[in-house]
mmCIF file of C-alpha atoms in Angstrom:
data_model
loop_
_atom_site.group_PDB
_atom_site.id
_atom_site.type_symbol
_atom_site.label_atom_id
_atom_site.label_comp_id
_atom_site.label_asym_id
_atom_site.label_seq_id
_atom_site.Cartn_x
_atom_site.Cartn_y
_atom_site.Cartn_z
ATOM 1 C CA MET A 1 178.650 -169.627 136.921
ATOM 2 C CA GLY A 2 176.619 -168.705 133.844
ATOM 3 C CA LEU A 3 173.027 -169.559 133.055
ATOM 4 C CA ARG A 4 172.518 -173.184 132.012
ATOM 5 C CA PRO A 5 169.595 -174.840 130.177
ATOM 6 C CA GLU A 6 168.457 -176.655 133.317
ATOM 7 C CA ASP A 7 168.097 -173.299 135.071
ATOM 8 C CA LEU A 8 165.349 -172.188 132.691
ATOM 9 C CA GLN A 9 161.632 -172.580 133.332
ATOM 10 C CA ARG A 10 159.959 -175.585 131.810
ATOM 11 C CA GLY A 11 157.709 -174.950 128.809
ATOM 12 C CA GLU A 12 158.923 -171.382 128.276
ATOM 13 C CA VAL A 13 160.315 -169.550 125.236
ATOM 14 C CA TYR A 14 163.397 -167.334 125.583
ATOM 15 C CA ARG A 15 164.933 -164.745 123.285
ATOM 16 C CA ARG A 16 168.562 -165.268 122.360
ATOM 17 C CA GLU A 17 169.576 -161.764 123.490
ATOM 18 C CA TRP A 18 168.014 -162.318 126.928
ATOM 19 C CA LEU A 19 169.810 -165.628 127.381
ATOM 20 C CA LEU A 20 173.180 -164.150 126.443
ATOM 21 C CA GLU A 21 172.640 -161.114 128.661
ATOM 22 C CA HIS A 22 171.934 -163.436 131.602
ATOM 23 C CA GLY A 23 175.124 -165.377 131.133
ATOM 24 C CA MET A 24 174.252 -168.353 128.924
ATOM 25 C CA HIS A 25 177.194 -169.436 126.785
ATOM 26 C CA ARG A 26 176.682 -169.692 123.034
ATOM 27 C CA ARG A 27 177.704 -173.338 123.153
ATOM 28 C CA HIS A 28 174.586 -174.084 125.213
ATOM 29 C CA LEU A 29 172.376 -172.479 122.569
ATOM 30 C CA SER A 30 173.815 -174.777 119.901
ATOM 31 C CA SER A 31 173.765 -177.853 122.143
ATOM 32 C CA PRO A 32 171.081 -180.596 122.143
ATOM 33 C CA ALA A 33 169.826 -179.189 125.444
ATOM 34 C CA MET A 34 168.246 -176.202 123.669
ATOM 35 C CA THR A 35 165.855 -176.152 120.707
ATOM 36 C CA ARG A 36 165.329 -173.162 118.433
ATOM 37 C CA VAL A 37 161.577 -172.759 117.915
ATOM 38 C CA LEU A 38 161.542 -169.370 116.159
ATOM 39 C CA PRO A 39 164.148 -166.981 114.782
ATOM 40 C CA THR A 40 166.266 -165.970 117.817
ATOM 41 C CA CYS A 41 163.955 -167.891 120.186
ATOM 42 C CA TYR A 42 164.756 -171.044 122.159
ATOM 43 C CA THR A 43 163.181 -173.491 124.577
ATOM 44 C CA ARG A 44 164.473 -176.330 126.722
ATOM 45 C CA THR A 45 164.622 -179.543 124.716
ATOM 46 C CA ASP A 46 163.667 -181.740 127.655
ATOM 47 C CA TYR A 47 160.687 -179.562 128.642
ATOM 48 C CA PRO A 48 159.755 -177.692 125.460
ATOM 49 C CA ALA A 49 157.186 -174.930 125.104
ATOM 50 C CA ASP A 50 153.897 -176.107 123.633
ATOM 51 C CA LEU A 51 152.595 -174.890 120.288
ATOM 52 C CA ARG A 52 150.252 -172.348 121.860
ATOM 53 C CA ARG A 53 153.130 -170.692 123.723
ATOM 54 C CA VAL A 54 155.334 -170.694 120.616
ATOM 55 C CA ALA A 55 152.551 -169.180 118.500
ATOM 56 C CA VAL A 56 152.010 -166.366 120.997
ATOM 57 C CA GLU A 57 155.747 -165.643 121.013
ATOM 58 C CA ALA A 58 155.785 -165.625 117.197
ATOM 59 C CA GLN A 59 153.082 -162.960 117.143
ATOM 60 C CA ASP A 60 155.029 -160.868 119.640
ATOM 61 C CA LEU A 61 158.250 -161.376 117.699
ATOM 62 C CA LEU A 62 156.674 -160.173 114.453
ATOM 63 C CA GLY A 63 156.001 -156.788 116.000
ATOM 64 C CA CYS A 64 152.806 -155.991 114.059
ATOM 65 C CA PRO A 65 149.199 -157.237 114.257
ATOM 66 C CA SER A 66 148.926 -160.841 113.068
ATOM 67 C CA VAL A 67 146.828 -163.969 113.444
ATOM 68 C CA VAL A 68 147.877 -167.600 113.726
ATOM 69 C CA ALA A 69 147.081 -169.373 110.458
ATOM 70 C CA GLY A 70 147.486 -172.474 108.306
ATOM 71 C CA VAL A 71 148.781 -175.679 109.856
ATOM 72 C CA THR A 72 149.510 -173.910 113.152
ATOM 73 C CA ALA A 73 145.904 -172.814 113.599
ATOM 74 C CA ALA A 74 144.606 -176.201 112.443
ATOM 75 C CA GLU A 75 146.766 -178.032 114.985
ATOM 76 C CA LEU A 76 145.707 -175.699 117.798
ATOM 77 C CA PHE A 77 142.080 -176.381 116.898
ATOM 78 C CA GLY A 78 142.825 -180.108 117.238
ATOM 79 C CA VAL A 79 142.270 -180.945 113.569
ATOM 80 C CA ARG A 80 143.532 -184.398 112.592
ATOM 81 C CA LEU A 81 146.600 -183.740 110.447
ATOM 82 C CA PRO A 82 149.333 -185.944 108.988
ATOM 83 C CA ARG A 83 152.564 -185.895 110.958
ATOM 84 C CA ARG A 84 154.412 -183.736 108.431
ATOM 85 C CA ALA A 85 151.811 -180.981 108.952
ATOM 86 C CA ARG A 86 152.171 -180.995 112.738
ATOM 87 C CA ARG A 87 154.816 -179.451 114.929
ATOM 88 C CA GLU A 88 156.252 -182.865 115.838
ATOM 89 C CA GLY A 89 156.872 -183.452 112.127
ATOM 90 C CA GLY A 90 158.771 -180.196 111.705
ATOM 91 C CA ALA A 91 155.938 -177.952 110.523
ATOM 92 C CA ARG A 92 156.756 -174.270 110.846
ATOM 93 C CA VAL A 93 154.664 -171.681 112.647
ATOM 94 C CA HIS A 94 152.388 -169.791 110.226
ATOM 95 C CA LEU A 95 151.054 -166.264 110.701
ATOM 96 C CA ASP A 96 148.838 -164.046 108.544
ATOM 97 C CA THR A 97 149.343 -160.283 108.623
ATOM 98 C CA SER A 98 148.286 -157.289 106.585
ATOM 99 C CA GLY A 99 151.382 -155.389 107.682
ATOM 100 C CA GLY A 100 154.561 -155.052 105.619
ATOM 101 C CA SER A 101 154.925 -155.658 101.924
ATOM 102 C CA SER A 102 156.569 -159.037 101.419
ATOM 103 C CA PRO A 103 156.305 -162.543 102.864
ATOM 104 C CA ARG A 104 158.803 -163.836 105.378
ATOM 105 C CA ARG A 105 159.959 -167.428 105.431
ATOM 106 C CA THR A 106 162.536 -169.000 107.723
ATOM 107 C CA GLU A 107 163.206 -172.544 108.937
ATOM 108 C CA THR A 108 160.824 -172.054 111.849
ATOM 109 C CA LEU A 109 158.404 -169.255 110.861
ATOM 110 C CA VAL A 110 156.346 -168.364 107.784
ATOM 111 C CA VAL A 111 154.541 -165.021 107.551
ATOM 112 C CA HIS A 112 151.886 -164.563 104.870
ATOM 113 C CA ARG A 113 150.915 -161.063 103.749
ATOM 114 C CA CYS A 114 147.184 -160.914 103.036
ATOM 115 C CA ALA A 115 143.991 -159.018 103.708
ATOM 116 C CA PRO A 116 142.802 -159.379 107.312
ATOM 117 C CA PRO A 117 140.850 -162.671 107.523
ATOM 118 C CA PRO A 118 137.919 -163.404 109.859
ATOM 119 C CA THR A 119 139.287 -164.565 113.207
ATOM 120 C CA ILE A 120 138.310 -166.283 116.427
ATOM 121 C CA ARG A 121 140.057 -166.487 119.784
ATOM 122 C CA LEU A 122 140.796 -169.867 121.309
ATOM 123 C CA HIS A 123 143.203 -170.873 124.101
ATOM 124 C CA GLY A 124 144.148 -167.208 124.411
ATOM 125 C CA VAL A 125 145.341 -167.056 120.798
ATOM 126 C CA THR A 126 143.832 -165.065 117.916
ATOM 127 C CA MET A 127 143.539 -167.371 114.912
ATOM 128 C CA VAL A 128 141.924 -167.598 111.513
ATOM 129 C CA GLU A 129 138.638 -169.511 111.459
ATOM 130 C CA PRO A 130 138.979 -173.314 111.149
ATOM 131 C CA LEU A 131 137.800 -173.561 107.536
ATOM 132 C CA THR A 132 140.068 -170.682 106.535
ATOM 133 C CA ALA A 133 142.992 -172.585 108.036
ATOM 134 C CA LEU A 134 142.020 -175.727 106.098
ATOM 135 C CA GLN A 135 141.656 -173.788 102.853
ATOM 136 C CA GLU A 136 145.109 -172.296 103.386
ATOM 137 C CA ILE A 137 146.675 -175.773 103.664
ATOM 138 C CA ALA A 138 144.414 -177.630 101.208
ATOM 139 C CA GLY A 139 147.090 -177.643 98.519
ATOM 140 C CA ARG A 140 149.572 -179.339 100.888
ATOM 141 C CA LEU A 141 147.252 -182.221 101.793
ATOM 142 C CA THR A 142 145.983 -185.155 99.766
ATOM 143 C CA LEU A 143 142.237 -185.420 99.257
ATOM 144 C CA ASP A 144 141.998 -188.172 101.887
ATOM 145 C CA GLU A 145 144.014 -186.108 104.391
ATOM 146 C CA LEU A 146 141.731 -183.129 103.825
ATOM 147 C CA VAL A 147 138.617 -185.280 104.315
ATOM 148 C CA ILE A 148 140.145 -186.626 107.553
ATOM 149 C CA ALA A 149 140.696 -183.039 108.699
ATOM 150 C CA ILE A 150 137.093 -182.030 107.945
ATOM 151 C CA ASP A 151 135.733 -185.219 109.537
ATOM 152 C CA SER A 152 137.495 -184.220 112.756
ATOM 153 C CA LEU A 153 136.052 -180.712 112.523
ATOM 154 C CA VAL A 154 132.452 -181.971 112.304
ATOM 155 C CA ALA A 155 132.779 -184.981 114.637
ATOM 156 C CA ASP A 156 130.463 -185.139 117.634
ATOM 157 C CA ARG A 157 133.120 -187.005 119.659
ATOM 158 C CA PHE A 158 136.936 -187.072 119.646
ATOM 159 C CA GLY A 159 136.986 -184.093 117.310
ATOM 160 C CA THR A 160 138.282 -180.544 117.418
ATOM 161 C CA ALA A 161 137.991 -177.923 120.122
ATOM 162 C CA TRP A 162 135.769 -175.867 117.811
ATOM 163 C CA ARG A 163 133.095 -178.045 116.189
ATOM 164 C CA ILE A 164 131.237 -176.937 113.042
ATOM 165 C CA PRO A 165 128.177 -178.823 111.710
ATOM 166 C CA LEU A 166 128.746 -180.530 108.366
ATOM 167 C CA THR A 167 125.941 -178.551 106.705
ATOM 168 C CA GLU A 168 127.702 -175.320 107.684
ATOM 169 C CA VAL A 169 131.065 -176.641 106.483
ATOM 170 C CA ARG A 170 129.597 -177.462 103.071
ATOM 171 C CA GLU A 171 127.881 -174.094 102.888
ATOM 172 C CA GLN A 172 131.066 -172.200 103.701
ATOM 173 C CA ALA A 173 133.136 -174.371 101.367
ATOM 174 C CA GLY A 174 130.648 -173.679 98.574
ATOM 175 C CA ALA A 175 131.085 -169.958 99.071
ATOM 176 C CA ALA A 176 134.895 -170.104 99.365
ATOM 177 C CA ARG A 177 137.004 -168.484 96.670
ATOM 178 C CA GLY A 178 140.683 -168.458 95.865
ATOM 179 C CA ARG A 179 143.488 -170.947 96.329
ATOM 180 C CA GLY A 180 142.401 -174.167 98.013
ATOM 181 C CA ALA A 181 138.664 -173.521 97.609
ATOM 182 C CA LYS A 182 138.137 -176.264 95.013
ATOM 183 C CA GLN A 183 139.934 -178.887 97.137
ATOM 184 C CA LEU A 184 137.970 -177.782 100.198
ATOM 185 C CA ARG A 185 134.631 -178.224 98.384
ATOM 186 C CA GLU A 186 135.606 -181.655 97.075
ATOM 187 C CA ALA A 187 136.659 -182.833 100.534
ATOM 188 C CA ALA A 188 133.569 -181.366 102.224
ATOM 189 C CA ALA A 189 131.350 -183.314 99.841
ATOM 190 C CA LEU A 190 132.998 -186.567 101.002
ATOM 191 C CA ALA A 191 133.109 -185.738 104.709
ATOM 192 C CA ARG A 192 130.831 -187.451 107.236
ATOM 193 C CA GLU A 193 129.682 -186.705 110.758
ATOM 194 C CA ARG A 194 130.295 -189.174 113.620
ATOM 195 C CA VAL A 195 133.713 -190.176 112.258
ATOM 196 C CA TRP A 196 135.948 -190.615 115.286
ATOM 197 C CA SER A 197 139.331 -191.590 113.809
ATOM 198 C CA PRO A 198 141.411 -191.182 110.637
ATOM 199 C CA ARG A 199 141.140 -194.905 109.891
ATOM 200 C CA GLU A 200 137.353 -194.673 109.866
ATOM 201 C CA THR A 201 137.627 -191.884 107.292
ATOM 202 C CA GLN A 202 139.912 -194.024 105.145
ATOM 203 C CA MET A 203 137.538 -196.979 105.398
ATOM 204 C CA HIS A 204 134.433 -195.077 104.348
ATOM 205 C CA LEU A 205 136.337 -193.458 101.455
ATOM 206 C CA LEU A 206 137.625 -196.868 100.345
ATOM 207 C CA LEU A 207 134.114 -198.334 100.331
ATOM 208 C CA ARG A 208 132.736 -195.404 98.342
ATOM 209 C CA ARG A 209 135.483 -195.675 95.749
ATOM 210 C CA TYR A 210 134.593 -199.325 95.221
ATOM 211 C CA GLY A 211 130.968 -198.406 94.654
ATOM 212 C CA ARG A 212 129.631 -199.628 97.978
ATOM 213 C CA PRO A 213 126.600 -197.929 99.594
ATOM 214 C CA VAL A 214 127.125 -195.188 102.153
ATOM 215 C CA THR A 215 127.651 -196.670 105.630
ATOM 216 C CA VAL A 216 126.343 -195.576 109.002
ATOM 217 C CA MET A 217 129.258 -194.295 111.071
ATOM 218 C CA ASN A 218 129.756 -195.474 114.661
ATOM 219 C CA HIS A 219 126.437 -197.268 114.750
ATOM 220 C CA GLU A 220 125.203 -197.813 118.305
ATOM 221 C CA VAL A 221 124.404 -201.382 119.363
ATOM 222 C CA VAL A 222 123.198 -202.420 122.830
ATOM 223 C CA ASP A 223 124.017 -205.894 124.160
ATOM 224 C CA PRO A 224 120.589 -207.211 125.281
ATOM 225 C CA ALA A 225 122.175 -209.422 127.940
ATOM 226 C CA THR A 226 124.340 -206.800 129.656
ATOM 227 C CA GLY A 227 123.003 -203.454 128.486
ATOM 228 C CA ILE A 228 126.530 -202.461 127.413
ATOM 229 C CA VAL A 229 126.607 -200.034 124.486
ATOM 230 C CA TYR A 230 128.991 -200.738 121.618
ATOM 231 C CA TYR A 231 129.801 -198.567 118.625
ATOM 232 C CA ILE A 232 130.471 -200.201 115.266
ATOM 233 C CA ASP A 233 132.964 -198.254 113.143
ATOM 234 C CA LEU A 234 130.970 -198.622 109.932
ATOM 235 C CA ALA A 235 127.721 -200.487 109.477
ATOM 236 C CA TYR A 236 124.868 -201.422 107.168
ATOM 237 C CA PRO A 237 122.238 -201.920 109.903
ATOM 238 C CA GLU A 238 119.466 -202.996 107.543
ATOM 239 C CA ARG A 239 121.707 -205.819 106.278
ATOM 240 C CA ARG A 240 123.139 -206.580 109.736
ATOM 241 C CA ILE A 241 126.682 -205.977 108.465
ATOM 242 C CA ALA A 242 129.326 -204.520 110.779
ATOM 243 C CA ILE A 243 132.754 -203.328 109.602
ATOM 244 C CA GLU A 244 135.494 -202.745 112.155
ATOM 245 C CA TYR A 245 138.997 -201.400 111.606
ATOM 246 C CA ASP A 246 141.573 -203.167 113.787
#
């Protein structure tokens, strides 16, 4: 009996040639039981490989030095992104490399040829820095979506795995050059610290666009009777006004 999808390890990525050599029939590769995550690479559909594992395999598949970039890096950092820019929404894996001479674009993988960018290592993966990733995708996001992404990057709670202070974000955005730099600066100017959800970002942007004063985000209030601490989404403490998104 040949190799079947249920025989494979959960959360692993397999090369097509390896699967065929070990007896998997081509009909299994094209069946709903298997999902193609990269060119010539598959995972079990019921127990798929996570994005980190797929990104590592993509770097190995490329065969030359590369770094995880764009939406892939942003998602691995934990940046709040719209569904279409996440893996669950069909976003492709993005890599930056200085090798080769032309870009590569398939249904599952996009390789950008560029000068080597500054990198960091997180979760065992070499990636572009968070703000570089956001600048790379700035043109694909609306202004509000980009502000949401930056709010998550500077949040003191429920934010990204790699937090950057807002002052540093604005400084780096001010010094950024090239495609996406203008959008990044505009979004950084609107971003706020202590924003813990996308809806809070949308609320504070809505209030600003209607000329309302800047709110305090996640204002702490202590119940004098119980000592329980509550956090108000947006507040004008001096006016005793609380705004909650429900």
